PDB file of C-alpha atoms in Angstrom:
ATOM      1  CA  GLU A   1      -2.250   4.901 -18.895  1.00 96.00           C
ATOM      2  CA  VAL A   2      -3.577   3.537 -15.614  1.00 97.00           C
ATOM      3  CA  HIS A   3      -5.552   6.043 -13.590  1.00 98.00           C
ATOM      4  CA  LEU A   4      -7.252   5.616 -10.214  1.00 98.00           C
ATOM      5  CA  LEU A   5      -9.435   8.349  -8.755  1.00 98.00           C
ATOM      6  CA  GLU A   6     -10.882   8.144  -5.268  1.00 98.00           C
ATOM      7  CA  SER A   7     -13.874  10.160  -4.107  1.00 97.00           C
ATOM      8  CA  GLY A   8     -16.423  10.284  -1.326  1.00 97.00           C
ATOM      9  CA  GLY A   9     -14.294  11.179   1.668  1.00 97.00           C
ATOM     10  CA  GLY A  10     -15.399  13.698   4.241  1.00 97.00           C
ATOM     11  CA  LEU A  11     -16.300  14.371   7.848  1.00 98.00           C
ATOM     12  CA  VAL A  12     -18.554  11.869   9.616  1.00 98.00           C
ATOM     13  CA  GLN A  13     -19.567  11.445  13.230  1.00 98.00           C
ATOM     14  CA  PRO A  14     -18.521   8.419  15.282  1.00 98.00           C
ATOM     15  CA  GLY A  15     -20.896   5.548  14.626  1.00 98.00           C
ATOM     16  CA  GLY A  16     -21.810   6.944  11.220  1.00 98.00           C
ATOM     17  CA  SER A  17     -21.387   5.568   7.723  1.00 98.00           C
ATOM     18  CA  LEU A  18     -19.608   6.634   4.566  1.00 98.00           C
ATOM     19  CA  ARG A  19     -18.935   5.124   1.143  1.00 98.00           C
ATOM     20  CA  VAL A  20     -15.766   5.920  -0.754  1.00 98.00           C
ATOM     21  CA  SER A  21     -15.289   5.115  -4.428  1.00 98.00           C
ATOM     22  CA  CYS A  22     -12.386   4.417  -6.747  1.00 98.00           C
ATOM     23  CA  ALA A  23     -12.873   4.932 -10.483  1.00 98.00           C
ATOM     24  CA  ALA A  24     -10.362   2.987 -12.560  1.00 98.00           C
ATOM     25  CA  SER A  25      -9.243   3.382 -16.140  1.00 98.00           C
ATOM     26  CA  GLY A  26      -6.443   2.346 -18.454  1.00 98.00           C
ATOM     27  CA  PHE A  27      -6.500  -1.402 -17.773  1.00 97.00           C
ATOM     28  CA  THR A  28      -8.866  -4.377 -17.915  1.00 97.00           C
ATOM     29  CA  PHE A  29     -10.618  -3.931 -14.591  1.00 97.00           C
ATOM     30  CA  ASN A  30     -11.769  -7.516 -14.063  1.00 95.00           C
ATOM     31  CA  ASN A  31      -8.275  -8.937 -14.580  1.00 97.00           C
ATOM     32  CA  TYR A  32      -6.747  -7.431 -11.444  1.00 97.00           C
ATOM     33  CA  ALA A  33      -7.286  -7.415  -7.722  1.00 96.00           C
ATOM     34  CA  MET A  34      -8.044  -4.042  -6.193  1.00 97.00           C
ATOM     35  CA  ILE A  35      -7.001  -3.026  -2.704  1.00 97.00           C
ATOM     36  CA  TRP A  36      -7.840  -0.308  -0.174  1.00 98.00           C
ATOM     37  CA  VAL A  37      -4.921   0.964   1.907  1.00 98.00           C
ATOM     38  CA  ARG A  38      -5.225   3.672   4.551  1.00 98.00           C
ATOM     39  CA  GLN A  39      -2.841   6.042   6.269  1.00 98.00           C
ATOM     40  CA  ALA A  40      -3.747   7.809   9.493  1.00 98.00           C
ATOM     41  CA  PRO A  41      -2.346  11.350   9.813  1.00 96.00           C
ATOM     42  CA  GLY A  42       1.413  11.186  10.324  1.00 95.00           C
ATOM     43  CA  LYS A  43       1.354   7.386  10.486  1.00 96.00           C
ATOM     44  CA  GLY A  44       2.225   4.392   8.331  1.00 96.00           C
ATOM     45  CA  LEU A  45       0.325   2.413   5.742  1.00 97.00           C
ATOM     46  CA  GLU A  46      -2.269  -0.233   6.575  1.00 96.00           C
ATOM     47  CA  TRP A  47      -3.851  -2.806   4.284  1.00 95.00           C
ATOM     48  CA  VAL A  48      -7.640  -2.447   4.797  1.00 96.00           C
ATOM     49  CA  SER A  49      -9.587  -4.490   2.292  1.00 96.00           C
ATOM     50  CA  GLY A  50      -9.252  -6.096  -1.102  1.00 95.00           C
ATOM     51  CA  MET A  51     -11.133  -7.959  -3.772  1.00 96.00           C
ATOM     52  CA  SER A  52      -9.937 -10.323  -6.460  1.00 94.00           C
ATOM     53  CA  GLY A  53     -10.285  -9.482 -10.108  1.00 95.00           C
ATOM     54  CA  SER A  54     -13.329 -11.662 -10.589  1.00 91.00           C
ATOM     55  CA  GLY A  55     -14.885 -10.625  -7.299  1.00 90.00           C
ATOM     56  CA  GLY A  56     -14.799 -14.198  -6.019  1.00 89.00           C
ATOM     57  CA  GLY A  57     -12.363 -13.463  -3.214  1.00 91.00           C
ATOM     58  CA  THR A  58     -12.398 -10.708  -0.620  1.00 93.00           C
ATOM     59  CA  TYR A  59      -9.795  -9.807   1.977  1.00 91.00           C
ATOM     60  CA  GLN A  60     -10.293  -7.807   5.174  1.00 93.00           C
ATOM     61  CA  ALA A  61      -8.088  -6.521   7.943  1.00 93.00           C
ATOM     62  CA  ASP A  62      -9.158  -7.628  11.414  1.00 93.00           C
ATOM     63  CA  SER A  63      -9.532  -3.968  12.377  1.00 94.00           C
ATOM     64  CA  VAL A  64     -12.429  -3.475   9.950  1.00 96.00           C
ATOM     65  CA  LYS A  65     -14.083  -6.909   9.801  1.00 95.00           C
ATOM     66  CA  GLY A  66     -17.816  -6.696  10.250  1.00 96.00           C
ATOM     67  CA  ARG A  67     -17.823  -2.930   9.691  1.00 98.00           C
ATOM     68  CA  PHE A  68     -16.394  -2.348   6.196  1.00 98.00           C
ATOM     69  CA  THR A  69     -17.596  -3.956   2.969  1.00 97.00           C
ATOM     70  CA  ILE A  70     -15.757  -3.892  -0.329  1.00 97.00           C
ATOM     71  CA  SER A  71     -17.500  -4.204  -3.677  1.00 97.00           C
ATOM     72  CA  ARG A  72     -16.862  -3.666  -7.383  1.00 97.00           C
ATOM     73  CA  ASP A  73     -19.130  -2.496 -10.210  1.00 97.00           C
ATOM     74  CA  TYR A  74     -17.637  -3.955 -13.359  1.00 97.00           C
ATOM     75  CA  SER A  75     -19.981  -1.973 -15.620  1.00 97.00           C
ATOM     76  CA  LYS A  76     -18.527   1.243 -14.203  1.00 97.00           C
ATOM     77  CA  ASN A  77     -14.935   0.053 -13.555  1.00 97.00           C
ATOM     78  CA  THR A  78     -15.381   1.286 -10.008  1.00 98.00           C
ATOM     79  CA  MET A  79     -14.540  -0.127  -6.599  1.00 98.00           C
ATOM     80  CA  TYR A  80     -16.295   0.881  -3.394  1.00 98.00           C
ATOM     81  CA  LEU A  81     -15.652   0.701   0.312  1.00 98.00           C
ATOM     82  CA  GLN A  82     -18.758   0.940   2.464  1.00 98.00           C
ATOM     83  CA  MET A  83     -17.708   1.952   5.956  1.00 98.00           C
ATOM     84  CA  ASN A  84     -20.147   1.538   8.839  1.00 98.00           C
ATOM     85  CA  SER A  85     -19.853   2.013  12.598  1.00 98.00           C
ATOM     86  CA  LEU A  86     -16.980   4.405  12.036  1.00 98.00           C
ATOM     87  CA  ARG A  87     -14.575   5.162  14.870  1.00 98.00           C
ATOM     88  CA  ALA A  88     -12.107   7.954  15.495  1.00 98.00           C
ATOM     89  CA  GLU A  89      -9.281   5.524  14.726  1.00 97.00           C
ATOM     90  CA  ASP A  90     -10.634   5.072  11.188  1.00 98.00           C
ATOM     91  CA  THR A  91      -9.594   8.661  10.423  1.00 98.00           C
ATOM     92  CA  ALA A  92      -7.149   8.388   7.545  1.00 98.00           C
ATOM     93  CA  VAL A  93      -6.430   9.001   3.909  1.00 98.00           C
ATOM     94  CA  TYR A  94      -7.878   6.047   2.027  1.00 98.00           C
ATOM     95  CA  TYR A  95      -5.963   5.021  -1.084  1.00 98.00           C
ATOM     96  CA  CYS A  96      -7.125   2.592  -3.701  1.00 98.00           C
ATOM     97  CA  ALA A  97      -4.443   0.565  -5.402  1.00 98.00           C
ATOM     98  CA  LYS A  98      -4.246  -1.921  -8.234  1.00 97.00           C
ATOM     99  CA  GLY A  99      -2.770  -5.337  -7.556  1.00 96.00           C
ATOM    100  CA  HIS A 100      -0.424  -6.753 -10.146  1.00 96.00           C
ATOM    101  CA  ALA A 101      -2.386 -10.005 -10.339  1.00 95.00           C
ATOM    102  CA  SER A 102      -5.938 -11.235 -10.107  1.00 94.00           C
ATOM    103  CA  TYR A 103      -5.549 -12.687  -6.597  1.00 91.00           C
ATOM    104  CA  CYS A 104      -3.842 -11.048  -3.621  1.00 86.00           C
ATOM    105  CA  SER A 105      -4.491 -13.401  -0.749  1.00 82.00           C
ATOM    106  CA  GLY A 106      -2.070 -12.803   2.106  1.00 78.00           C
ATOM    107  CA  GLY A 107      -0.445  -9.972   0.261  1.00 83.00           C
ATOM    108  CA  THR A 108       1.070 -11.924  -2.620  1.00 88.00           C
ATOM    109  CA  CYS A 109       0.275  -8.917  -4.779  1.00 91.00           C
ATOM    110  CA  TYR A 110       2.409  -5.888  -5.055  1.00 95.00           C
ATOM    111  CA  LEU A 111       0.534  -2.645  -5.649  1.00 97.00           C
ATOM    112  CA  ASP A 112       1.711  -1.206  -8.924  1.00 97.00           C
ATOM    113  CA  TYR A 113      -0.592   1.811  -9.221  1.00 98.00           C
ATOM    114  CA  TRP A 114      -2.147   4.027  -6.578  1.00 98.00           C
ATOM    115  CA  GLY A 115      -4.746   6.761  -6.531  1.00 98.00           C
ATOM    116  CA  GLN A 116      -4.179  10.109  -4.820  1.00 97.00           C
ATOM    117  CA  GLY A 117      -6.359   9.219  -1.859  1.00 98.00           C
ATOM    118  CA  THR A 118      -9.452  10.580  -0.160  1.00 98.00           C
ATOM    119  CA  LEU A 119      -9.507  11.833   3.427  1.00 98.00           C
ATOM    120  CA  VAL A 120     -12.012  10.367   5.859  1.00 98.00           C
ATOM    121  CA  THR A 121     -12.330  12.169   9.193  1.00 98.00           C
ATOM    122  CA  VAL A 122     -14.352  10.632  11.998  1.00 98.00           C
ATOM    123  CA  SER A 123     -15.095  13.231  14.632  1.00 97.00           C
ATOM    124  CA  SER A 124     -17.963  14.785  16.541  1.00 95.00           C
TER     125      SER A 124
ATOM    126  CA  GLN B   1      -0.567  -8.912  12.592  1.00 69.00           C
ATOM    127  CA  SER B   2       2.214  -6.615  13.782  1.00 85.00           C
ATOM    128  CA  ALA B   3       3.901  -4.266  11.358  1.00 92.00           C
ATOM    129  CA  LEU B   4       7.318  -5.160  10.026  1.00 96.00           C
ATOM    130  CA  THR B   5      10.132  -3.286  11.762  1.00 98.00           C
ATOM    131  CA  GLN B   6      11.987  -0.501   9.966  1.00 98.00           C
ATOM    132  CA  PRO B   7      14.305   2.178  11.347  1.00 98.00           C
ATOM    133  CA  ALA B   8      12.443   5.427  11.908  1.00 98.00           C
ATOM    134  CA  SER B   9      14.995   7.460  10.015  1.00 98.00           C
ATOM    135  CA  VAL B  10      18.082   7.124   7.856  1.00 98.00           C
ATOM    136  CA  SER B  11      20.171   9.948   6.473  1.00 97.00           C
ATOM    137  CA  GLY B  12      23.023  10.396   4.057  1.00 97.00           C
ATOM    138  CA  SER B  13      24.870  12.962   1.999  1.00 97.00           C
ATOM    139  CA  PRO B  14      24.369  13.368  -1.732  1.00 97.00           C
ATOM    140  CA  GLY B  15      26.201  10.668  -3.640  1.00 97.00           C
ATOM    141  CA  GLN B  16      26.397   8.292  -0.707  1.00 97.00           C
ATOM    142  CA  SER B  17      24.627   4.937  -0.378  1.00 98.00           C
ATOM    143  CA  ILE B  18      22.152   4.136   2.354  1.00 98.00           C
ATOM    144  CA  THR B  19      20.356   0.945   3.327  1.00 98.00           C
ATOM    145  CA  ILE B  20      16.949   0.589   4.950  1.00 98.00           C
ATOM    146  CA  SER B  21      16.127  -2.642   6.738  1.00 98.00           C
ATOM    147  CA  CYS B  22      12.753  -4.351   7.077  1.00 98.00           C
ATOM    148  CA  THR B  23      12.620  -7.081   9.695  1.00 98.00           C
ATOM    149  CA  GLY B  24       9.881  -9.642  10.037  1.00 97.00           C
ATOM    150  CA  THR B  25       9.602 -13.318  10.803  1.00 96.00           C
ATOM    151  CA  SER B  26       9.627 -16.644   9.023  1.00 95.00           C
ATOM    152  CA  SER B  27       5.867 -16.232   8.586  1.00 94.00           C
ATOM    153  CA  ASP B  28       6.338 -13.243   6.347  1.00 95.00           C
ATOM    154  CA  VAL B  29       9.617 -11.721   5.103  1.00 96.00           C
ATOM    155  CA  GLY B  30      11.773 -14.760   5.847  1.00 95.00           C
ATOM    156  CA  GLY B  31       9.499 -17.372   4.377  1.00 94.00           C
ATOM    157  CA  TYR B  32       8.503 -15.910   1.041  1.00 95.00           C
ATOM    158  CA  ASN B  33       9.809 -13.722  -1.749  1.00 96.00           C
ATOM    159  CA  TYR B  34       6.827 -11.379  -1.747  1.00 96.00           C
ATOM    160  CA  VAL B  35       8.566  -8.293  -0.401  1.00 97.00           C
ATOM    161  CA  SER B  36       7.913  -4.957  -2.038  1.00 98.00           C
ATOM    162  CA  TRP B  37       9.039  -1.401  -1.329  1.00 98.00           C
ATOM    163  CA  TYR B  38       7.172   1.882  -1.755  1.00 98.00           C
ATOM    164  CA  GLN B  39       8.400   5.474  -1.841  1.00 98.00           C
ATOM    165  CA  GLN B  40       6.124   8.254  -0.595  1.00 98.00           C
ATOM    166  CA  HIS B  41       6.856  11.946  -0.915  1.00 98.00           C
ATOM    167  CA  PRO B  42       5.019  14.316   1.465  1.00 96.00           C
ATOM    168  CA  GLY B  43       1.378  14.707   0.527  1.00 95.00           C
ATOM    169  CA  LYS B  44       1.666  12.225  -2.314  1.00 97.00           C
ATOM    170  CA  ALA B  45       0.534   8.657  -2.927  1.00 98.00           C
ATOM    171  CA  PRO B  46       2.996   5.810  -2.443  1.00 98.00           C
ATOM    172  CA  LYS B  47       4.901   4.604  -5.493  1.00 98.00           C
ATOM    173  CA  LEU B  48       6.137   1.073  -6.084  1.00 98.00           C
ATOM    174  CA  ILE B  49       9.934   0.941  -6.427  1.00 98.00           C
ATOM    175  CA  ILE B  50      10.818  -2.725  -5.753  1.00 98.00           C
ATOM    176  CA  TYR B  51       8.735  -5.895  -6.021  1.00 98.00           C
ATOM    177  CA  GLU B  52       9.375  -9.540  -5.205  1.00 97.00           C
ATOM    178  CA  VAL B  53      12.450  -8.659  -3.135  1.00 97.00           C
ATOM    179  CA  SER B  54      14.726  -7.317  -5.852  1.00 98.00           C
ATOM    180  CA  ASN B  55      12.862  -6.441  -9.032  1.00 98.00           C
ATOM    181  CA  ARG B  56      12.480  -2.863 -10.267  1.00 98.00           C
ATOM    182  CA  PRO B  57       9.390  -1.735 -12.197  1.00 97.00           C
ATOM    183  CA  SER B  58       9.972  -0.080 -15.524  1.00 96.00           C
ATOM    184  CA  GLY B  59      10.952   3.540 -15.088  1.00 96.00           C
ATOM    185  CA  VAL B  60      12.393   3.206 -11.583  1.00 98.00           C
ATOM    186  CA  SER B  61      16.005   4.303 -11.270  1.00 97.00           C
ATOM    187  CA  ASN B  62      18.610   1.551 -11.023  1.00 97.00           C
ATOM    188  CA  ARG B  63      19.973   3.401  -7.990  1.00 98.00           C
ATOM    189  CA  PHE B  64      17.303   1.509  -6.043  1.00 98.00           C
ATOM    190  CA  SER B  65      18.004  -2.138  -5.265  1.00 98.00           C
ATOM    191  CA  GLY B  66      16.497  -4.734  -2.969  1.00 98.00           C
ATOM    192  CA  SER B  67      17.729  -7.867  -1.253  1.00 98.00           C
ATOM    193  CA  LYS B  68      16.838 -10.268   1.531  1.00 98.00           C
ATOM    194  CA  SER B  69      18.713 -12.323   4.114  1.00 97.00           C
ATOM    195  CA  GLY B  70      16.858 -14.454   6.584  1.00 97.00           C
ATOM    196  CA  ASN B  71      13.970 -12.512   8.103  1.00 97.00           C
ATOM    197  CA  THR B  72      15.291  -9.119   6.990  1.00 98.00           C
ATOM    198  CA  ALA B  73      14.771  -7.433   3.652  1.00 98.00           C
ATOM    199  CA  SER B  74      16.791  -4.398   2.647  1.00 98.00           C
ATOM    200  CA  LEU B  75      16.440  -1.463   0.291  1.00 98.00           C
ATOM    201  CA  THR B  76      19.631   0.237  -0.839  1.00 98.00           C
ATOM    202  CA  ILE B  77      19.697   3.645  -2.457  1.00 98.00           C
ATOM    203  CA  SER B  78      23.003   4.368  -4.136  1.00 98.00           C
ATOM    204  CA  GLY B  79      24.178   7.760  -5.377  1.00 97.00           C
ATOM    205  CA  LEU B  80      21.757   9.489  -3.023  1.00 98.00           C
ATOM    206  CA  GLN B  81      19.991  12.499  -4.539  1.00 97.00           C
ATOM    207  CA  ALA B  82      17.877  15.267  -3.064  1.00 97.00           C
ATOM    208  CA  GLU B  83      14.786  13.845  -4.769  1.00 97.00           C
ATOM    209  CA  ASP B  84      15.208  10.621  -2.785  1.00 98.00           C
ATOM    210  CA  GLU B  85      14.166  12.424   0.393  1.00 98.00           C
ATOM    211  CA  ALA B  86      10.881  10.694   1.214  1.00 98.00           C
ATOM    212  CA  ASP B  87       9.285   8.022   3.369  1.00 98.00           C
ATOM    213  CA  TYR B  88       9.882   4.393   2.444  1.00 98.00           C
ATOM    214  CA  PHE B  89       7.683   1.454   3.361  1.00 98.00           C
ATOM    215  CA  CYS B  90       8.263  -2.253   2.908  1.00 98.00           C
ATOM    216  CA  SER B  91       5.454  -4.749   2.523  1.00 97.00           C
ATOM    217  CA  SER B  92       5.329  -8.519   2.674  1.00 96.00           C
ATOM    218  CA  TYR B  93       3.107 -11.519   2.252  1.00 95.00           C
ATOM    219  CA  THR B  94       2.093 -12.950   5.595  1.00 93.00           C
ATOM    220  CA  THR B  95       0.505 -16.199   6.717  1.00 92.00           C
ATOM    221  CA  SER B  96      -1.222 -14.325   9.536  1.00 88.00           C
ATOM    222  CA  SER B  97      -3.702 -12.409   7.413  1.00 87.00           C
ATOM    223  CA  THR B  98      -5.610 -12.501   4.152  1.00 85.00           C
ATOM    224  CA  LEU B  99      -3.925  -9.186   3.378  1.00 91.00           C
ATOM    225  CA  GLY B 100      -0.270  -8.215   3.453  1.00 93.00           C
ATOM    226  CA  VAL B 101       1.639  -6.387   6.145  1.00 95.00           C
ATOM    227  CA  PHE B 102       3.493  -3.082   5.809  1.00 97.00           C
ATOM    228  CA  GLY B 103       6.597  -1.962   7.592  1.00 98.00           C
ATOM    229  CA  THR B 104       6.610   0.889  10.097  1.00 98.00           C
ATOM    230  CA  GLY B 105       8.181   3.236   7.568  1.00 98.00           C
ATOM    231  CA  THR B 106      11.526   5.012   7.296  1.00 98.00           C
ATOM    232  CA  LYS B 107      12.111   8.699   6.684  1.00 98.00           C
ATOM    233  CA  VAL B 108      15.112   9.279   4.463  1.00 98.00           C
ATOM    234  CA  THR B 109      16.847  12.621   4.818  1.00 98.00           C
ATOM    235  CA  VAL B 110      19.429  13.884   2.354  1.00 97.00           C
ATOM    236  CA  LEU B 111      21.874  16.044   4.279  1.00 94.00           C
TER     237      LEU B 111
END
């Protein structure tokens, strides 16, 4: 059974940094792209960042380019999102999701499994 | 990349059918068959219910169906049930980004 568990959310001041994690199990981690999607309170979904199964391709939303970095540790079956220079508008629940294929460029992937999310609040 | 356009809300009585639209452009919805739909109950994670325009994952009720015409994709829920009350989001491939684009979301209310 596929299971995704996010952790690392919390309260951070504007301009600060935070790293959220997504521990995956139940599938061959390096065969599938992994994606971060966020949802601001009461708002819709937004694709944030993604990485191909092999790690050779990364995808970023314009809103986070230069500030967020995605990575994967294949020995731990874990994906990370390092978030720097955080802004109030980055406040959201951050979900990790599994792509159905190894590459997701442009959103060719559909997201077949999701974690429960971790809340990141950027506020002074 | 602007979000795809969905109606803010749709409602129906139990047993009825409702349709949610998802309008984009030829650079996303209209040009490719990479449209998916997600259901999200309050406080819960989204769940995939339709992929590649009209395909249902295993375990998803056949009361959910998807289609596309031109730049608009549609999700139809037939035999509406109380448990269908949720938010629904479409998503599509887009040439404008290295990631996909979601719709604005639709709240479905069962009267």
